[in-house]
CSV table of C-alpha atoms in Angstrom, one decimal:
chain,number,residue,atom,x,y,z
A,148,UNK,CA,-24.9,12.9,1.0
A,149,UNK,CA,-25.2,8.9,1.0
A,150,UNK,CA,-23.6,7.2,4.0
A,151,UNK,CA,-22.0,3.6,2.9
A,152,UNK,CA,-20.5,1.6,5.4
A,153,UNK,CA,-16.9,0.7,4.8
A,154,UNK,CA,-16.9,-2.5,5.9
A,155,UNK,CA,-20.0,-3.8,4.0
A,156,UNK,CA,-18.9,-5.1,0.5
A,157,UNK,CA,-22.2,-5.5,-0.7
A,158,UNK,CA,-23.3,-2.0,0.3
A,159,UNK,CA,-19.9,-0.6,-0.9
A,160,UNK,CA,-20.4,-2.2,-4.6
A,161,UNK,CA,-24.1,-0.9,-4.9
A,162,UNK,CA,-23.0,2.7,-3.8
A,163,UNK,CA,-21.8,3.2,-7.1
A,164,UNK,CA,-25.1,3.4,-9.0
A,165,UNK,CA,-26.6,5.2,-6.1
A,166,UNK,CA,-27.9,8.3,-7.7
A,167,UNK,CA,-26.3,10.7,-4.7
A,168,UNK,CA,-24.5,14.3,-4.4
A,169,UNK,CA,-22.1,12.8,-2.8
A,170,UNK,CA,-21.3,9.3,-1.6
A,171,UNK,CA,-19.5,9.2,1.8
A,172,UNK,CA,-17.6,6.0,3.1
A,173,UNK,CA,-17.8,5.4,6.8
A,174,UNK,CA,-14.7,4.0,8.6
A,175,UNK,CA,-16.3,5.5,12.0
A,176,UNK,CA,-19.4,5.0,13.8
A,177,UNK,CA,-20.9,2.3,10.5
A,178,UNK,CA,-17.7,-0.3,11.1
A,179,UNK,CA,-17.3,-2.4,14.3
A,180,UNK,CA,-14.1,-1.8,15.9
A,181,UNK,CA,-12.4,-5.4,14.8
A,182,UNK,CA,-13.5,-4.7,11.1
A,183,UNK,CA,-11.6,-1.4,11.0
A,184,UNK,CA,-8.4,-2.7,9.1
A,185,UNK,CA,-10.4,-4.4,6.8
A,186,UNK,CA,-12.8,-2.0,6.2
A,187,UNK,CA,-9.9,0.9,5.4
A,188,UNK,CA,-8.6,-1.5,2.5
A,189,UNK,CA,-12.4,-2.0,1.4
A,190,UNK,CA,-12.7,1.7,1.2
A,191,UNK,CA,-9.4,2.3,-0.6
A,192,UNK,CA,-10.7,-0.4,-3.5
A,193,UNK,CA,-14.1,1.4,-3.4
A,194,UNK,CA,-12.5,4.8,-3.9
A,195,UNK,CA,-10.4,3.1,-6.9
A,196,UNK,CA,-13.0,1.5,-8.7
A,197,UNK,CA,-15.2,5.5,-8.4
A,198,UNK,CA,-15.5,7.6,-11.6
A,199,UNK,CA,-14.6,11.0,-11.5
A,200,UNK,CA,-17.9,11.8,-13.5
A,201,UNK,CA,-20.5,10.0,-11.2
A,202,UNK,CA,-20.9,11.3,-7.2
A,203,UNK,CA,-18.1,13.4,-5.1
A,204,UNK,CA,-16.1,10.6,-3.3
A,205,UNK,CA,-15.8,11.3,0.4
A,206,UNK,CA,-14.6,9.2,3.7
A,207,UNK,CA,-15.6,9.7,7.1
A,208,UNK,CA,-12.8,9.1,9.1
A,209,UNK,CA,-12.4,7.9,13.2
A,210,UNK,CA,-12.5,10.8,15.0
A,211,UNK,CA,-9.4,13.2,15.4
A,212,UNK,CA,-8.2,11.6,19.3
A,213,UNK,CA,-9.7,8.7,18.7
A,214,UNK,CA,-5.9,6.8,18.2
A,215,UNK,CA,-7.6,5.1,14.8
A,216,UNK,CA,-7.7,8.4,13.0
A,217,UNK,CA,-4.1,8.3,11.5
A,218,UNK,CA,-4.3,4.9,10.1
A,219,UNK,CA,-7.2,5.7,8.6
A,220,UNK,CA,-5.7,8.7,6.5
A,221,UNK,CA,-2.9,6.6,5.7
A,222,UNK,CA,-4.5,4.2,3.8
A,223,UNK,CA,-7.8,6.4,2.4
A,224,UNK,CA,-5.5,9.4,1.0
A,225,UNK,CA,-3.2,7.3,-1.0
A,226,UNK,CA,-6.1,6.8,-3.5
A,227,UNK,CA,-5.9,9.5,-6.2
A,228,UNK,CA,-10.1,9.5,-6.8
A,229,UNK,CA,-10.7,11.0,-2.8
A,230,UNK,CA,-12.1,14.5,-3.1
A,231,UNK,CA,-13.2,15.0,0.3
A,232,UNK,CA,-12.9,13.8,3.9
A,233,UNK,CA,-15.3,14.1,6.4
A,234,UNK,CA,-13.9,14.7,10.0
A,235,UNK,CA,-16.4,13.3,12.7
A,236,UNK,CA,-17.2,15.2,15.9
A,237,UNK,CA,-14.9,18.2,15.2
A,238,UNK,CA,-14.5,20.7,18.5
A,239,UNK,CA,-11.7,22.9,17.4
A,240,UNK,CA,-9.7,24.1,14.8
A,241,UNK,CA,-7.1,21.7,15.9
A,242,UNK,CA,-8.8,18.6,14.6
A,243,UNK,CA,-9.3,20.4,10.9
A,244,UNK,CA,-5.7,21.2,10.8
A,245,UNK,CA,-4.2,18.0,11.9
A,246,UNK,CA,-6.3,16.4,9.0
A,247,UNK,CA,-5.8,19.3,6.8
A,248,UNK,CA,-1.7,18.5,7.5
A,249,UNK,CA,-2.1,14.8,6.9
A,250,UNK,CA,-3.3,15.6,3.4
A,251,UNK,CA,-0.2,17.4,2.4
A,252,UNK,CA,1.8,14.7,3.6
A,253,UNK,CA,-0.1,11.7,2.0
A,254,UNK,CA,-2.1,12.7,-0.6
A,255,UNK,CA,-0.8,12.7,-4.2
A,256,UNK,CA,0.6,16.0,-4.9
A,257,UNK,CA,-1.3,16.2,-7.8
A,258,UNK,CA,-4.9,15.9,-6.4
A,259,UNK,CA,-3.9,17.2,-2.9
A,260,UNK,CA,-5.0,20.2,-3.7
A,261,UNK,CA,-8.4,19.4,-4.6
A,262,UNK,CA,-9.2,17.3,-1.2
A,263,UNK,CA,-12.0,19.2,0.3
A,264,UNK,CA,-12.4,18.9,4.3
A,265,UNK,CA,-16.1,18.4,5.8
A,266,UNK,CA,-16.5,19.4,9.9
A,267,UNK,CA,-19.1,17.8,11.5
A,268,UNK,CA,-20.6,19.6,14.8
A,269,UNK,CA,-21.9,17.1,16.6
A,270,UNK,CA,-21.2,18.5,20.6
A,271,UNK,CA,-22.1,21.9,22.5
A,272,UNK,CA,-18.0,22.6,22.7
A,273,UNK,CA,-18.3,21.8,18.5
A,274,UNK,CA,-21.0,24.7,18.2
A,275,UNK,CA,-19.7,27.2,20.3
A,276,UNK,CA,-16.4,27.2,18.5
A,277,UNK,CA,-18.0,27.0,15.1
A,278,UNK,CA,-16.4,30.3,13.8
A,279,UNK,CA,-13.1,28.8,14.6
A,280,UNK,CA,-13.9,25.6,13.2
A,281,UNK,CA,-15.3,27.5,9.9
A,282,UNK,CA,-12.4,29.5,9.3
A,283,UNK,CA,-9.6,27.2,10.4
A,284,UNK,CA,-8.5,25.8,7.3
A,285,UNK,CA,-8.7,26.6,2.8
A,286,UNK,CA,-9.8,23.1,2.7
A,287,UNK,CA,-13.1,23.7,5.1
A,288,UNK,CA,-16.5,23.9,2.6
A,289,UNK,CA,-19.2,22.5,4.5
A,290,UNK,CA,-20.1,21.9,7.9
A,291,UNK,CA,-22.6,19.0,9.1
A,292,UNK,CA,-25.1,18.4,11.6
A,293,UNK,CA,-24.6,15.0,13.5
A,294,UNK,CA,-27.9,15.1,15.4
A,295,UNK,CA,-27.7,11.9,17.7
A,296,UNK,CA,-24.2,12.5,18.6
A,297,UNK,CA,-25.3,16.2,19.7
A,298,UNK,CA,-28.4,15.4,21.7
A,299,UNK,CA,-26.9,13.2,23.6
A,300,UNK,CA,-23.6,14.9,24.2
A,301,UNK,CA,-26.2,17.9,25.6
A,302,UNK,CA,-28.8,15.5,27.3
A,303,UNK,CA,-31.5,16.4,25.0
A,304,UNK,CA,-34.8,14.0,24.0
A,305,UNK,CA,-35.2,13.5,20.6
A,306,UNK,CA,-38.4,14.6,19.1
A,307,UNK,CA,-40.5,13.8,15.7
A,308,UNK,CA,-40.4,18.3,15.9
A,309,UNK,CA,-36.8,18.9,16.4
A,310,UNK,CA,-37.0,21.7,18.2
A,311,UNK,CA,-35.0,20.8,21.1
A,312,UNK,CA,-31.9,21.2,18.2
A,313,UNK,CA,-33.1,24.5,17.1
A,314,UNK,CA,-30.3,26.3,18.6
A,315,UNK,CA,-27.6,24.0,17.2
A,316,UNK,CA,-28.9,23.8,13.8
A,317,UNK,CA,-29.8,27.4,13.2
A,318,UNK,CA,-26.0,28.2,14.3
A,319,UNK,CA,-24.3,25.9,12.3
A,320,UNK,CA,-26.8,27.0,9.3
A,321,UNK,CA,-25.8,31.0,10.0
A,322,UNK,CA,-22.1,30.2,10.8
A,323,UNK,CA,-21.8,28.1,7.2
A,324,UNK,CA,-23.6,30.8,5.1
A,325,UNK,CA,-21.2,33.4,7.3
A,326,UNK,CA,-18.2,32.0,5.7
A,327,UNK,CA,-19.1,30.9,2.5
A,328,UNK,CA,-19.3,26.9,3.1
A,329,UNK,CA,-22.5,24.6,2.3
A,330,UNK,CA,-24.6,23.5,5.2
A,331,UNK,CA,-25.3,19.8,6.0
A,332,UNK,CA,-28.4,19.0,7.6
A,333,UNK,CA,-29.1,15.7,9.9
A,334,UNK,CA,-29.5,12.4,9.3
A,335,UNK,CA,-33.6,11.1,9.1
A,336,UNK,CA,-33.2,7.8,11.4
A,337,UNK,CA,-36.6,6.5,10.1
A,338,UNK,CA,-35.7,5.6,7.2
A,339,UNK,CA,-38.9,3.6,6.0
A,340,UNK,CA,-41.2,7.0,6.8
A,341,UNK,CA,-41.3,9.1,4.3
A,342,UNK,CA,-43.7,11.5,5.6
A,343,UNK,CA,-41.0,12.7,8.6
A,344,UNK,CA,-37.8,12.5,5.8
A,345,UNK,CA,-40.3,15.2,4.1
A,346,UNK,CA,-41.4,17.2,7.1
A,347,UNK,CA,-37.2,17.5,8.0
A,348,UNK,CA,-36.2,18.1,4.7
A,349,UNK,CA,-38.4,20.8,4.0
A,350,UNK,CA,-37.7,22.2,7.7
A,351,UNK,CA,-34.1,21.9,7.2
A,352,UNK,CA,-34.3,23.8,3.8
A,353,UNK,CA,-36.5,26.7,5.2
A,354,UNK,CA,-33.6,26.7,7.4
A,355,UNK,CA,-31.4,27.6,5.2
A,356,UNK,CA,-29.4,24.0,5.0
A,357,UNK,CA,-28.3,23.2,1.2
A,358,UNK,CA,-28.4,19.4,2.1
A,359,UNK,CA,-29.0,16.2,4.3
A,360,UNK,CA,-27.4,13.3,5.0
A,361,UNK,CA,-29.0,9.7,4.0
A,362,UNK,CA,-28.5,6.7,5.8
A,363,UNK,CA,-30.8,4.4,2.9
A,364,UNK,CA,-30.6,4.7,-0.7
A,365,UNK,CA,-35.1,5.0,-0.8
A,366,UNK,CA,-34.1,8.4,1.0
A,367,UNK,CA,-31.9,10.0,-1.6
A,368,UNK,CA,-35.4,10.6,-4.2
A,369,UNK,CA,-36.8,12.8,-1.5
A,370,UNK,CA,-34.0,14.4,-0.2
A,371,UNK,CA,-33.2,16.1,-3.7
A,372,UNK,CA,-36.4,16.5,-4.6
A,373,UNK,CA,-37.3,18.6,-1.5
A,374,UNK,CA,-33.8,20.8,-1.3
A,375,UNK,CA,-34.9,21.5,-4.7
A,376,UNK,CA,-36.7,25.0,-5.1
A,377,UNK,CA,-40.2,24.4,-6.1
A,378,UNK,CA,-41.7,25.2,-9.1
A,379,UNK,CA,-43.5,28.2,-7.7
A,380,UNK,CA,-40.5,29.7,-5.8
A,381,UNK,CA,-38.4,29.5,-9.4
A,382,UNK,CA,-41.2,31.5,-11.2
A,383,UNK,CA,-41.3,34.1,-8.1
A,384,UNK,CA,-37.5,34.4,-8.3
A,385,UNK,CA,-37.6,34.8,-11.6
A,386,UNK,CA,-40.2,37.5,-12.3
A,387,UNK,CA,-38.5,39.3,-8.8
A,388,UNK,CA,-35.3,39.3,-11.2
A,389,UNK,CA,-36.3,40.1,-14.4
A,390,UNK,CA,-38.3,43.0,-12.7
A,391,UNK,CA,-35.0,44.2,-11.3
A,392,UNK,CA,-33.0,44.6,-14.1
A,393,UNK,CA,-35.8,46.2,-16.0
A,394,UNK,CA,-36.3,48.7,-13.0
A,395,UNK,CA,-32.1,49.1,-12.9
A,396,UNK,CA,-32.6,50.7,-16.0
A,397,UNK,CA,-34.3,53.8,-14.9
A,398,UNK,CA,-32.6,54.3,-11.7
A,399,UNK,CA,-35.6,52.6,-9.3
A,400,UNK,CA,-34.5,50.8,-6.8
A,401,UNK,CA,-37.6,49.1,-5.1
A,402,UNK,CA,-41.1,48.2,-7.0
A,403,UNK,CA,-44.0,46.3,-6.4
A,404,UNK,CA,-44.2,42.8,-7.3
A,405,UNK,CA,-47.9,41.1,-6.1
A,406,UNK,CA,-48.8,44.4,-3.2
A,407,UNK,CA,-45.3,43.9,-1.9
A,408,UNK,CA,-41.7,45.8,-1.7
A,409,UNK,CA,-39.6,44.2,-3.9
A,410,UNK,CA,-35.8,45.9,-3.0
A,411,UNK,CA,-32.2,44.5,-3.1
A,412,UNK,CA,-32.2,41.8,-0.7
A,413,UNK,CA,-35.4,40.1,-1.7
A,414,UNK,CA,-34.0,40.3,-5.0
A,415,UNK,CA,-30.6,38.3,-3.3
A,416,UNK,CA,-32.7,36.0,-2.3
A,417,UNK,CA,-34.3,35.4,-6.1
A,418,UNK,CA,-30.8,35.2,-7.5
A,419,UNK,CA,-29.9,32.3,-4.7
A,420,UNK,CA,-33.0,30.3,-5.9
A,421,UNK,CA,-32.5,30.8,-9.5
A,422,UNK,CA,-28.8,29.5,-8.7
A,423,UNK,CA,-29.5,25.9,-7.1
A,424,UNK,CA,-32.4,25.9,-9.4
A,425,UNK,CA,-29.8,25.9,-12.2
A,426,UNK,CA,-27.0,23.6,-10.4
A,427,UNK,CA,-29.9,21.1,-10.2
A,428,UNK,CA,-30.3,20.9,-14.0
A,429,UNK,CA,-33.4,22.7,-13.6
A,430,UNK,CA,-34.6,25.2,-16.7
A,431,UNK,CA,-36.0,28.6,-15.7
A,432,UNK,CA,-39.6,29.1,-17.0
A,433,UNK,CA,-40.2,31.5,-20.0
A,434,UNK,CA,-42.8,34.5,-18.9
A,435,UNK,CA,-45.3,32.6,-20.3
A,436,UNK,CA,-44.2,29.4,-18.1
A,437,UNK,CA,-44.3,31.4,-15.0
A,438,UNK,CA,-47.9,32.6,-15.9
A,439,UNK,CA,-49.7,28.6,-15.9
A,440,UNK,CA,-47.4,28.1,-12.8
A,441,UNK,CA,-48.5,31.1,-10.9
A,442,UNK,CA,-52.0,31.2,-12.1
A,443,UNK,CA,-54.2,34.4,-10.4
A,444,UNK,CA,-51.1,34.9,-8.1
A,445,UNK,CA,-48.8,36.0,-11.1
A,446,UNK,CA,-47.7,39.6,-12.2
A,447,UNK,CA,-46.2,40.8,-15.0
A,448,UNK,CA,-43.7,43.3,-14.2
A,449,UNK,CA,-43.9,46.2,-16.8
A,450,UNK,CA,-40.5,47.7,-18.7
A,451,UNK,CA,-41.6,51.0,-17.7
A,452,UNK,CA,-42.2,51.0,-13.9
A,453,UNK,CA,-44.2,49.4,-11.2
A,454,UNK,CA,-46.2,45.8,-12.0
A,455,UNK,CA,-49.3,46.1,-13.8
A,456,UNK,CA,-52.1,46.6,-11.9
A,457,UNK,CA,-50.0,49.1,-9.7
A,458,UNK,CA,-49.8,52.7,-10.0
A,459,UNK,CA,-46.8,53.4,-8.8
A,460,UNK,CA,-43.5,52.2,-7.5
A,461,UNK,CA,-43.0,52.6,-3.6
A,462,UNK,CA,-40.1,55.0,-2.5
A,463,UNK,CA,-38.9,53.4,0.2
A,464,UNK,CA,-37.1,56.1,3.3
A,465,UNK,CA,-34.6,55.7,5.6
């Protein structure tokens, strides 16, 4: 998720051979307040010149209250290539469906229905009315972090560890999985270290987060390749899977993959690996893949019962 400033033409030109998930123009905190009209027309052209085929279009609007928020859906819905807009420091349900209304009204009716809505939390009154948020609208599929805006709404110091944001994260991560939207993890402000855009990235994926916002296009190689699952999680997932369905057959319902209980939600898990592992044009390993990847560590899980090299399947008890 690439932030492009909507007032920068250079910047705005360039975004389209950025290799990004999803490119999102800013008319709100990346444009000074005298460049807004420009920048909304800027934005409109950018949005015009898009393909369909490259990275999801989105704009980040002025905030919902912020009197520049209706001007700017005016002039950014009227182009028939928006798929998304991104609503900055959402508190309540209100500010989704005011946008959410706007869309119907000014969007063209045939691509209305495909405008997607993004929240982002960035406020203590935005988190504790996340459910709210979540559920307010069709249009809601992902909710975002906004870290700055969040630690200083709540007074907090910003730290290389991030654990000050714990809460906030890990409730915006739970409520988005909850309801069946994506989660959006925070922006890295040090863009030129790549070592801490690793450390949050892989934090922010153990997490649970599907994604992270970019503010430099040297951050978008990292960013992917981290929310990626690694090679050695695929070839778990896969011989936790395989081993299921083979064990489905006779009626078992939990076996031993490696001295451990393999049962149903482990196997959930898998499924949710091999998944992004596929949406990121990634091919599952054969059996004989997952071997060299594994080394030692891998196990074969026989047709006929537990893994070799176990005796038995464990009967797990309520």
């Amino acid at each position: 998720m690439a932030i492009v400033p909507g007032s920068d033409e250079r910047k705005l030109k360039s975004s389209l051979s950025l290799a990004a998930d999803c490119l999102v123009y800013d008319l709100e905190d990346g444009v000074a307040h005298n460049r807004k009209n420009i920048a909304r027309e800027m934005v409109f052209d950018a949005l015009e010149a898009s393909e369909h085929r490259k990275a999801e279009k989105a704009v980040r609007i002025n905030a919902v209250g912020s009197g520049l928020e209706f001007d700017d859906l005016n002039v950014v819905l009227r182009s028939s290539r928006l798929q998304a807009i991104v609503i900055p420091k959402v508190q309540s349900a209100k500010d989704v469906q005011f946008v959410s209304q706007m869309v119907d009204s000014v969007a063209p009716f045939i691509t209305r229905k495909n405008v997607r809505i993004i929240a982002s939390i960035e406020s203590a009154l935005g988190v504790m009315n996340l459910k709210e948020i979540a559920t307010s609208d069709p249009r809601v599929d992902a909710l975002v972090f906004a870290a700055e805006d969040y630690c200083a709404d709540l007074g907090l110091t910003r730290t290389r560890e991030g654990t000050e944001m714990l809460y906030g994260r890990s409730a915006i991560v739970t409520a988005a999985h909850a309801y069946g939207l994506q989660a959006i993890d925070l922006v890295c402000m040090d863009y030129k270290n790549d070592d801490i855009l690793r450390e949050e990235c892989e934090f922010g994926r153990r997490m649970g987060f599907l994604g992270k916002q970019a503010v430099h296009p040297r951050q978008l190689e990292i960013i992917q390749r981290c929310f990626l699952p690694t090679d050695q999680e695929i070839a778990r997932a896969a011989d936790i899977s395989e081993g299921y369905q083979e064990h489905s057959k006779r009626g078992v319902g939990a076996f031993n993959y490696n001295g451990k209980v393999i049962d149903l939600p482990v196997v959930k898990w898998a499924e949710k690996i091999l998944s992004r592992a596929r949406q990121g044009g990634v091919t599952i390993p054969s059996p004989e893949e997952r071997q060299k990847i594994l080394g030692s560590t891998s196990t074969t899980i026989a047709a006929g019962g537990a893994a070799n090299g176990s005796k038995d399947s464990p009967a797990l008890t309520a």
